[in-house]
Short mmCIF file of C-alpha atoms in Angstrom, two decimals:
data_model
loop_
_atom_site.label_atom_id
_atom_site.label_comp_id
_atom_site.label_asym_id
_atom_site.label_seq_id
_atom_site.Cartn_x
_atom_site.Cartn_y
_atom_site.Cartn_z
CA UNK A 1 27.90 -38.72 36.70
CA UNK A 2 27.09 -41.11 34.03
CA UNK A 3 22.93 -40.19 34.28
CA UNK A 4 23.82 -36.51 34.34
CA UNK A 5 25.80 -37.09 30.73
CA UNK A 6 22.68 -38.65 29.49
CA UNK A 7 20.66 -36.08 30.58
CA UNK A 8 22.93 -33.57 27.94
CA UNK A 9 22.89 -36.02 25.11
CA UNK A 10 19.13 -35.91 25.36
CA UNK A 11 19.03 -32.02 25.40
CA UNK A 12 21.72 -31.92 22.37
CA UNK A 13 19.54 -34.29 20.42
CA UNK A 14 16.59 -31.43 21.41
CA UNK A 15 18.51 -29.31 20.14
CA UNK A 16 19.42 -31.01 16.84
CA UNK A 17 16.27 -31.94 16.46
CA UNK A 18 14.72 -27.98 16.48
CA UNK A 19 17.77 -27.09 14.28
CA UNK A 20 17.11 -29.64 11.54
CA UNK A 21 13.37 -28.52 12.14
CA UNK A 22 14.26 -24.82 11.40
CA UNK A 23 16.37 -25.56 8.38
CA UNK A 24 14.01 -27.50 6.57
CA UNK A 25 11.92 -24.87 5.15
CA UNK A 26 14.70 -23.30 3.41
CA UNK A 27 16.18 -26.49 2.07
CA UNK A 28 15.66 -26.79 -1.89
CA UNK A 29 14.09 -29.80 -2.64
CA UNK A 30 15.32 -31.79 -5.94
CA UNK A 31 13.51 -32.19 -8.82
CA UNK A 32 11.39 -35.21 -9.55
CA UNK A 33 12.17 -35.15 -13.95
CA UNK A 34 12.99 -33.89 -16.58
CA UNK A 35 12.07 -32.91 -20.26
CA UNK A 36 13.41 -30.70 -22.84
CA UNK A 37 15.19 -28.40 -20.37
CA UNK A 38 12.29 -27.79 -17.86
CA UNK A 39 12.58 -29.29 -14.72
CA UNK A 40 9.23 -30.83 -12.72
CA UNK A 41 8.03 -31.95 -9.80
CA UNK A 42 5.25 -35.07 -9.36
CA UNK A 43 2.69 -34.45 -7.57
CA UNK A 44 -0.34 -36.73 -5.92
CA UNK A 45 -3.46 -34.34 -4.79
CA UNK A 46 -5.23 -35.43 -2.68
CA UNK A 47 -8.10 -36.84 -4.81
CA UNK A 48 -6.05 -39.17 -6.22
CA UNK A 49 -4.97 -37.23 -9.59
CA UNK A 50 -1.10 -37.04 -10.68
CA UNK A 51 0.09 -33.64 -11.92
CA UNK A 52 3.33 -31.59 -12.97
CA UNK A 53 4.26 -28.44 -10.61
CA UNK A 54 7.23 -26.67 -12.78
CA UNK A 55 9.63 -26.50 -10.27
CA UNK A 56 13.72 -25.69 -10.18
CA UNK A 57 16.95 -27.70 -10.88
CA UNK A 58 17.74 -29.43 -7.59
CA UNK A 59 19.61 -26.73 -5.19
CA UNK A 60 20.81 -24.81 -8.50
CA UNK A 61 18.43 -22.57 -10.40
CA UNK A 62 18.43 -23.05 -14.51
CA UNK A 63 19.13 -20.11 -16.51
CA UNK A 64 16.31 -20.25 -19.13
CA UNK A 65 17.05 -17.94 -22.08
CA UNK A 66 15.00 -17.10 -25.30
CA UNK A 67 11.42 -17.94 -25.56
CA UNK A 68 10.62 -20.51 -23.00
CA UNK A 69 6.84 -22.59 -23.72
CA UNK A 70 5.64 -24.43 -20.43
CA UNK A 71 4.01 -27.60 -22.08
CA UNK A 72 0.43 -28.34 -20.65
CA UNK A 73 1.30 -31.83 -20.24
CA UNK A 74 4.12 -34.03 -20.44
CA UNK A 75 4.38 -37.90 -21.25
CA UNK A 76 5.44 -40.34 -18.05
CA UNK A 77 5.47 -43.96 -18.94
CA UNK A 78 3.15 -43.58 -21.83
CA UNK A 79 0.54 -41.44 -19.98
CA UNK A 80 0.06 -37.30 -20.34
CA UNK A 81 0.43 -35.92 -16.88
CA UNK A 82 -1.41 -32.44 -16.68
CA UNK A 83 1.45 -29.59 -15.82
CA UNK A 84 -1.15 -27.24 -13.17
CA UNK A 85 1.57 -25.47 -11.22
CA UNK A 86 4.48 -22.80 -11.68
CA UNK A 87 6.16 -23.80 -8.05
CA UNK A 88 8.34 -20.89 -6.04
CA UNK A 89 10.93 -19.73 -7.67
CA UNK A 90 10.84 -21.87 -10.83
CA UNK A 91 12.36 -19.05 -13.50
CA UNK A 92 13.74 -16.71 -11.16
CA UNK A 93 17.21 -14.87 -12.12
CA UNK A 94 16.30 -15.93 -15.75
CA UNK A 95 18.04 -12.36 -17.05
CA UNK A 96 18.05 -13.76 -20.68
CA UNK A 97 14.60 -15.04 -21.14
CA UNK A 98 12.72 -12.67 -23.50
CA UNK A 99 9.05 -14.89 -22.93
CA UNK A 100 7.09 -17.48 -21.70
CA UNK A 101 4.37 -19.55 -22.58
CA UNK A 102 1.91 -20.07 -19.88
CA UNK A 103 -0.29 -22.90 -20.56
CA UNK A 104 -4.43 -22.91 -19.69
CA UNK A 105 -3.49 -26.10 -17.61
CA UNK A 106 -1.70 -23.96 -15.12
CA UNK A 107 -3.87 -23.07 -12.13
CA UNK A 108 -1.76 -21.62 -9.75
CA UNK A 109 1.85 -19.66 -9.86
CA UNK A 110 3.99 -19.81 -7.30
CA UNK A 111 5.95 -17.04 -4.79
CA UNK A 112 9.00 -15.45 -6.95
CA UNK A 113 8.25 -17.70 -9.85
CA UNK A 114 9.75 -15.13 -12.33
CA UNK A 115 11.68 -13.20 -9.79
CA UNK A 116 14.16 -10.32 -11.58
CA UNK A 117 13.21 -11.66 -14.98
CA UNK A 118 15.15 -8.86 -16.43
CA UNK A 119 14.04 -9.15 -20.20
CA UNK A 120 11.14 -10.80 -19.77
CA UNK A 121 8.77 -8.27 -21.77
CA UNK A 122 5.59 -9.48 -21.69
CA UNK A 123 3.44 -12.73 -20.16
CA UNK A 124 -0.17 -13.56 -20.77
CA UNK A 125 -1.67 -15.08 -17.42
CA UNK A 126 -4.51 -17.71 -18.77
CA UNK A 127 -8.15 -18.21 -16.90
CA UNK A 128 -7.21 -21.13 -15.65
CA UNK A 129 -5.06 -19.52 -12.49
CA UNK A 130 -6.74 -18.69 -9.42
CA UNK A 131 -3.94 -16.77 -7.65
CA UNK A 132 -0.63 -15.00 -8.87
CA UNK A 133 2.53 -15.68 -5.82
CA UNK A 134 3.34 -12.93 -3.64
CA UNK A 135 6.52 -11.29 -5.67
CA UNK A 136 5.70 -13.30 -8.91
CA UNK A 137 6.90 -11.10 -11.01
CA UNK A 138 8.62 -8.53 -9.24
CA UNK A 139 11.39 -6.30 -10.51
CA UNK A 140 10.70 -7.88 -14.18
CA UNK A 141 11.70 -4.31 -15.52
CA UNK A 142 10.96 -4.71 -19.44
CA UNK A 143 8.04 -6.61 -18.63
CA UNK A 144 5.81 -3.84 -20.43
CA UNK A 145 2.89 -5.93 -20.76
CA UNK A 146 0.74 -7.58 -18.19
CA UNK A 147 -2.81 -9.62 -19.62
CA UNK A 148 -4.57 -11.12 -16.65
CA UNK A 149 -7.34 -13.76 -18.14
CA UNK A 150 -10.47 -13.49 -16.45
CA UNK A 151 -10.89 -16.56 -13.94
CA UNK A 152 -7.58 -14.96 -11.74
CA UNK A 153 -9.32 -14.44 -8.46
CA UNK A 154 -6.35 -12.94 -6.16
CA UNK A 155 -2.74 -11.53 -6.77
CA UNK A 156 -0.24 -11.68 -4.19
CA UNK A 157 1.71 -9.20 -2.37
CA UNK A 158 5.03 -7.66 -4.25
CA UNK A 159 3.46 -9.35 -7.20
CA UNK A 160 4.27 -6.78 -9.98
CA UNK A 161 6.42 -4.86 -8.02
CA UNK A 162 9.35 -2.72 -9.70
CA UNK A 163 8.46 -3.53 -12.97
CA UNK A 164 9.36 -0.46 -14.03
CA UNK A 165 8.23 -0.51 -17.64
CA UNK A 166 4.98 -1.17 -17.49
CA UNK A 167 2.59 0.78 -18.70
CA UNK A 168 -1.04 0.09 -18.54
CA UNK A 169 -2.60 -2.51 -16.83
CA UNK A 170 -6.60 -3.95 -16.89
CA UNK A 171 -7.28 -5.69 -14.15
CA UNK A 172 -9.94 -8.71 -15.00
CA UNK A 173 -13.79 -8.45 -13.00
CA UNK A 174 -12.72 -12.14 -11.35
CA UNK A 175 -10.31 -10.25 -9.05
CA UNK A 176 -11.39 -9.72 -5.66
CA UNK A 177 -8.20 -9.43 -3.56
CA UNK A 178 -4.79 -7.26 -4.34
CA UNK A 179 -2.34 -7.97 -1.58
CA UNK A 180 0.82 -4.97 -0.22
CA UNK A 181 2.73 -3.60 -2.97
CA UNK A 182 1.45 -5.27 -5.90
CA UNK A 183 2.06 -2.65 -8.23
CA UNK A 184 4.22 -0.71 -6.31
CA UNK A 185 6.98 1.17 -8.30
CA UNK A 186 6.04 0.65 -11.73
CA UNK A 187 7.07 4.15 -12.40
CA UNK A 188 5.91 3.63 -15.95
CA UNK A 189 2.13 2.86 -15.29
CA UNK A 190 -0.15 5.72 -16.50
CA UNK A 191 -3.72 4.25 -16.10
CA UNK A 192 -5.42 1.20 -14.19
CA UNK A 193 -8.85 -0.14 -14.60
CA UNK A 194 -10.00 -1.38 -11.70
CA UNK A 195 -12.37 -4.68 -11.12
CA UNK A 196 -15.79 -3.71 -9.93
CA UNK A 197 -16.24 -6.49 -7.30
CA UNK A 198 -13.26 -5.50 -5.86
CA UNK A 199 -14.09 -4.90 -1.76
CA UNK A 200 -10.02 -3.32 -0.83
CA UNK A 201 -7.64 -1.62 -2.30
CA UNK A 202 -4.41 -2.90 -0.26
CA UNK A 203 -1.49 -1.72 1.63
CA UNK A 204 0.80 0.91 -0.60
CA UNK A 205 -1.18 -1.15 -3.84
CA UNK A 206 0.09 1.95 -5.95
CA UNK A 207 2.70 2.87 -3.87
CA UNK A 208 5.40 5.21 -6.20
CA UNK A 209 3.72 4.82 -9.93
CA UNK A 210 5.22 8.21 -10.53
CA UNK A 211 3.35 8.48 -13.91
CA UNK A 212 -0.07 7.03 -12.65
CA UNK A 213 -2.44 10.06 -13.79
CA UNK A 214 -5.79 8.34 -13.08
CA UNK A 215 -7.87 5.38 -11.58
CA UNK A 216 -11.26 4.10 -11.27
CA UNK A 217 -11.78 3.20 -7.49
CA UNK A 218 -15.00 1.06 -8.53
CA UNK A 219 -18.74 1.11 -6.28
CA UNK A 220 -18.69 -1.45 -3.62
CA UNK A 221 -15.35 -0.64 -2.73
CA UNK A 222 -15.31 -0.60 1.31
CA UNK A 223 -11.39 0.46 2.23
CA UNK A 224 -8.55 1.62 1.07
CA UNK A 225 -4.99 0.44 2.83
CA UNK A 226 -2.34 2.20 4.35
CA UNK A 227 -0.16 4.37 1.50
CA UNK A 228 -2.42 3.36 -1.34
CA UNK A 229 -1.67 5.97 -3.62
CA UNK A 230 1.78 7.34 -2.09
CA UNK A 231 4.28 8.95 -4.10
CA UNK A 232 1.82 8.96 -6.87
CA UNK A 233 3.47 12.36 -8.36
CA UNK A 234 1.44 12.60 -11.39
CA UNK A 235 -2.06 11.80 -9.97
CA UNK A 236 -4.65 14.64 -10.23
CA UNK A 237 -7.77 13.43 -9.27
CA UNK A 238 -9.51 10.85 -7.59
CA UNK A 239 -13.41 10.17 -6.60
CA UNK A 240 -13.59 8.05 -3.17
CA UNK A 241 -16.98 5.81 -3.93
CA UNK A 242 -19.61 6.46 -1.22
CA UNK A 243 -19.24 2.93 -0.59
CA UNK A 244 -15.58 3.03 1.59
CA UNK A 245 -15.84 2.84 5.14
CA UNK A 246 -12.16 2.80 5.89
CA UNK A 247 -9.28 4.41 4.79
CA UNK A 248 -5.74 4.55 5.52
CA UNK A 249 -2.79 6.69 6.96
CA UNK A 250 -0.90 8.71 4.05
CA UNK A 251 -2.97 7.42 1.10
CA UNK A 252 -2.33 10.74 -0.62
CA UNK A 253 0.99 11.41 0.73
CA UNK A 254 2.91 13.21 -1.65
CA UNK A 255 0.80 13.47 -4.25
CA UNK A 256 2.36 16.44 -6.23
CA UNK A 257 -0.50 16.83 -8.82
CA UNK A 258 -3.34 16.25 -6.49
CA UNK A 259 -5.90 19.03 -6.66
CA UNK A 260 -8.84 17.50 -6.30
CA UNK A 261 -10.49 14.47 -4.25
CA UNK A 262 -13.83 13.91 -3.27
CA UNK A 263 -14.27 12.22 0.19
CA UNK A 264 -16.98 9.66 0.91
CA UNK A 265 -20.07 10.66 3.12
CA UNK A 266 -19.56 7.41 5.49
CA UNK A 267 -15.81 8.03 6.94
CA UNK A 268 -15.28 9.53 10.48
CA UNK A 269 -11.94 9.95 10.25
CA UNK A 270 -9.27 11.55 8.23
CA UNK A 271 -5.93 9.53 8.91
CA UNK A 272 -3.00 10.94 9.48
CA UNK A 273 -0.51 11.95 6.73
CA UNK A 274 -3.80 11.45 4.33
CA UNK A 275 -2.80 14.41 2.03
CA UNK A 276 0.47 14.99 3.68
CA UNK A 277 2.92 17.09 1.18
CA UNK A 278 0.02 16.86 -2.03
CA UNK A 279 -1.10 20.05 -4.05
CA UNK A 280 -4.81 19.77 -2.96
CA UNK A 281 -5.72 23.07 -3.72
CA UNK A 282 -9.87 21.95 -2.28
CA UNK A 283 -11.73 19.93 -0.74
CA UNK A 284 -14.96 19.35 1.52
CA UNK A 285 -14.96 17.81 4.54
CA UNK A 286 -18.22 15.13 4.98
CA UNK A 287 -19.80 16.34 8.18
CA UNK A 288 -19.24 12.40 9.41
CA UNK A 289 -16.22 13.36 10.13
CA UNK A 290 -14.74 13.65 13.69
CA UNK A 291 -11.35 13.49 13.80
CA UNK A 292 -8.64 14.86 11.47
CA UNK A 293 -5.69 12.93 11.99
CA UNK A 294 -2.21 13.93 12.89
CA UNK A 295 -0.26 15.86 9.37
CA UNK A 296 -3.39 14.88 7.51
CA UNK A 297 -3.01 18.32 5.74
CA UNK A 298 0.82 19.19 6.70
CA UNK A 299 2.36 21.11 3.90
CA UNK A 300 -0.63 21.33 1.49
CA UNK A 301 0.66 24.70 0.25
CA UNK A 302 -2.05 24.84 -2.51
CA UNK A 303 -4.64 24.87 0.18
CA UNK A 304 -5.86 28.21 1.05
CA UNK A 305 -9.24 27.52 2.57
CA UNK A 306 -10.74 25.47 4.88
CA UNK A 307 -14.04 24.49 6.25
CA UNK A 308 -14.27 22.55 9.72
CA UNK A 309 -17.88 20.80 9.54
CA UNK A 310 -19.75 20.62 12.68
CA UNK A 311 -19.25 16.70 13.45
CA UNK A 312 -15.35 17.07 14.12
CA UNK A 313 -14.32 17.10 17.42
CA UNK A 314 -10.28 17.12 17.42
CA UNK A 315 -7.76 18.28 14.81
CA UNK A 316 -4.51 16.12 15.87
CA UNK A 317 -0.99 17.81 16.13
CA UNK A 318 0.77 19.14 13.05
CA UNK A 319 -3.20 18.47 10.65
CA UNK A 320 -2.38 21.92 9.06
CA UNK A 321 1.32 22.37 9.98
CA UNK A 322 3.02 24.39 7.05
CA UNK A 323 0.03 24.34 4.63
CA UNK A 324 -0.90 27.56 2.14
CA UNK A 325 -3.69 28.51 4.40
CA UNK A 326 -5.05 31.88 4.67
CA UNK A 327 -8.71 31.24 5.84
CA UNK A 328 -10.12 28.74 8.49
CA UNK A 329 -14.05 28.36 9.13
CA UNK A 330 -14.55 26.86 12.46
CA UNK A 331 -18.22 25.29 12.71
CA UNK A 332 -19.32 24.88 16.50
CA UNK A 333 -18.73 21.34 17.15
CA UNK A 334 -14.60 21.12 18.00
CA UNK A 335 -13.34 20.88 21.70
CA UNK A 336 -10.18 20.50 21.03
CA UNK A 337 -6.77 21.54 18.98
CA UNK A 338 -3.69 19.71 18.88
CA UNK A 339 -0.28 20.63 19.35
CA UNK A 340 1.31 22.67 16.88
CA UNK A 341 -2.09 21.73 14.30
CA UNK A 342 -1.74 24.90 12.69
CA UNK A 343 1.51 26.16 12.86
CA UNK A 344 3.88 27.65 10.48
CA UNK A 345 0.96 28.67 8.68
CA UNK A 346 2.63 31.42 6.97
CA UNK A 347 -0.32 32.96 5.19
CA UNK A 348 -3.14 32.61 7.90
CA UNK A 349 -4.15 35.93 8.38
CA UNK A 350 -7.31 35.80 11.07
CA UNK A 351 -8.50 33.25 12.87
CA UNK A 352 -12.28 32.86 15.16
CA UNK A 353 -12.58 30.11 17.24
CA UNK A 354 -15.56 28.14 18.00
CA UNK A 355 -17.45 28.43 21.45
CA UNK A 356 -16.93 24.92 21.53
CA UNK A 357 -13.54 25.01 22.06
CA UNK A 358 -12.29 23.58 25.03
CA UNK A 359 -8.77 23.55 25.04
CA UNK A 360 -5.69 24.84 22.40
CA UNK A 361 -2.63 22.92 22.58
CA UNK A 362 0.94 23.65 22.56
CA UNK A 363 2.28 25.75 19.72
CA UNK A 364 -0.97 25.35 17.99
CA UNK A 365 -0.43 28.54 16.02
CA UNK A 366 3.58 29.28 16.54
CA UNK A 367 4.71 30.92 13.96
CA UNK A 368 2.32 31.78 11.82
CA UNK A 369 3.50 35.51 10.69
CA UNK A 370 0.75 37.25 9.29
CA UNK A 371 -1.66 35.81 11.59
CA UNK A 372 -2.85 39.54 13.12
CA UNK A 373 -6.47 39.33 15.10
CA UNK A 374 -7.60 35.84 17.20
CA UNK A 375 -11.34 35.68 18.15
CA UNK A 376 -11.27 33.72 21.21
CA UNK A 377 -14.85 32.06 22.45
CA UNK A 378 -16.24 33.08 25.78
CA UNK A 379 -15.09 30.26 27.78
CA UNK A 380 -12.32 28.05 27.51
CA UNK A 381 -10.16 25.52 29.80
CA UNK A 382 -6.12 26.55 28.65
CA UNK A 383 -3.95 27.61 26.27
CA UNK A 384 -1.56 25.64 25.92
CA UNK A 385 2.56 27.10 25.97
CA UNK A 386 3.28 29.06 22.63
CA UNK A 387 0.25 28.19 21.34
CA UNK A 388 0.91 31.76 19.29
CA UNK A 389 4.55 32.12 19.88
CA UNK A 390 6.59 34.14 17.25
CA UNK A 391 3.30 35.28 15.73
CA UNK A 392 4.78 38.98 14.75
CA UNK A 393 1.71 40.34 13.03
CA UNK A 394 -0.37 39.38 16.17
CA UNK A 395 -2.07 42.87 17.28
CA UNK A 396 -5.38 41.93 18.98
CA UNK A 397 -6.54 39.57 21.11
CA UNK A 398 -9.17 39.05 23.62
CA UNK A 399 -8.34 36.17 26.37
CA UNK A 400 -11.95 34.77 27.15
CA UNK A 401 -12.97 34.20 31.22
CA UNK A 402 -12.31 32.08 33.29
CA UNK A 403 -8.96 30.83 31.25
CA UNK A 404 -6.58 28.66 33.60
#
């Protein structure tokens, strides 16, 4: 009985052991000094050099007001220890601090360093740092301006996100990496300058500038993430460089000012929700292309015509659901149409279909109401059920042989 007792103090030591384990990450560590109201922490690289990471009270956060200046060094024992770090979460909640003076000691700035800053209204980021925290800055919403030094090589994720007032920003050629929702929400933001050795444009980057009107996607640029340019309601036109490879689902997605984009010769597919609920009143597809994804064009109701190079193959299900339609060019080349790809397309008036075409899926063409002659090829494998159901203009139409 006695051994079996053991055996349960060693598994509840286990599992005290994991807890403590768990905990420690989010247990705030206490400051190593002092001086004139900013708190520090010593560090010891690992080269052997002492120096100051600014850091916050204990398990309390200090509630810096005014103009706050970040010293670039500070005396222990009679020598000047270098301050090189802004650690996690140093300033955040600071509501009543109007500034901050970064010094060029300062190398790197930390994860939610200046978290909901909320009259913070403008920083200068010096050469010396390398990378801006994921969520440095974010929901700072007087912060109206933003000067990145050249030498910054990366910002984080969330980094400027929500900062609502912002209005331009000029993003330094040392940048090579922008990380999810950098700049998302800074419904204020009317033009961005892109760096030219920049190689990705990141998840939702852009997501919801409501006022963003332009940008400069640079040359050399190979992808462009998920949601880029969502929400972007004041956008109007955008060149793709020839240089992308990649691109992402929605980038365009609601885009209420789109007309215009031009697409990159190199892409083979068009994601899905691409241009989903944007004005694009044109566009022409590169004949790499060879798959339109899934609501890539649903509810475009600016877009009357359309050209389907040669190269693509399938049009997913809902591509051209509810768009302004009225014309669709069909180059030989596409085998297949997915469910419900065109329907709802209240203006489509006429429609030929390739003699490539395989197959049409369901509801391909449900109710599209003015739709009144379909050219069918010679030979196909199915129709798919209501592929032209509720189609009440419908008068002609020629089933080809052999249908199943």
């Amino acid at each position: 009985m006695a051994k079996r007792l053991n055996i349960f103090k060693m598994k509840d030591f286990k599992c005290l052991s994991l807890l403590i384990l768990c905990i420690c990450p989010f247990i705030l560590q206490a400051q190593d000094l002092e001086r004139d109201g900013i708190y520090y922490n010593i560090v010891e690289a690992s080269g052997g050099e002492t120096f100051l990471e600014v850091t916050h009270k204990g398990d309390t956060y200090v509630t810096y007001t005014g103009d706050v200046a970040i010293p670039a060094s500070v005396e222990i024992d009679g020598r000047e220890t270098p301050v090189r770090s802004i650690g996690a979460f140093s300033f955040r909640d600071c509501g009543g601090m109007t500034s901050v003076s970064i010094p060029e000691s300062v190398d790197s700035i930390g994860e939610y360093a200046f978290w909901r800053c909320s009259s913070l209204t403008s920083v200068v980021i010096p050469a010396g740092v390398a990378h801006i925290g994921g969520s440095a800055f974010k929901k700072c919403v007087a912060l109206e301006s933003v000067h990145i030094n050249l030498g910054v090589r990366s910002i984080g994720g969330f980094a400027f996100k929500d900062c609502e007032a912002l209005q331009s920003l000029v993003i330094p050629e040392s940048v090579v990496s922008m990380d999810t929702c950098a700049f998302s929400g800074c419904k204020s933001l009317t033009e961005v300058m892109l760096p030219p050795n920049l190689k990705s444009v990141g998840m939702e980057l852009f997501s919801s500038c409501e006022k963003l009107e332009r940008i400069t996607l640079p040359d050399g640029l190979e992808s462009v993430g998920d949601g880029a340019f969502q929400y972007c309601s004041s956008l109007s036109e955008v060149t793709i460089p020839g240089s992308v490879k990649s691109l992402g689902k929605g980038v365009f997605r609601q885009c209420k000012s789109l007309r215009s984009v031009k697409l990159p010769e190199k892409i083979t597919v068009i994601p899905e929700d691409f241009f989903a609920g944007s004005s694009l009143s044109s566009l022409t597809i590169p004949k790499t292309v060879a798959e339109i994804g899934k609501r890539a064009f649903e509810g475009c109701r600016l877009l009357k015509s359309i050209t389907i190079p040669p190269g693509v193959r399938t049009i997913g299900m809902y591509a051209f659901r509810k768009s302004g339609l009225e014309t669709v060019d069909f180059e030989e080349g596409i085998s297949c149409l997915g469910a419900r790809s065109f329907s709802e397309c209240d203006s489509l008036v006429s429609v030929t279909l390739p003699e490539s075409l395989d197959s049409i899926d369901y509801g391909a063409f449900d109710r599209c109401g003015k739709l009144s002659s379909v050219r069918f090829p010679s030979r196909m494998d199915g129709i798919g059920n209501y592929a032209f159901s509720e189609c009440s203009s419908l008068e002609s139409v020629t089933l080809p042989e052999g249908i199943t």
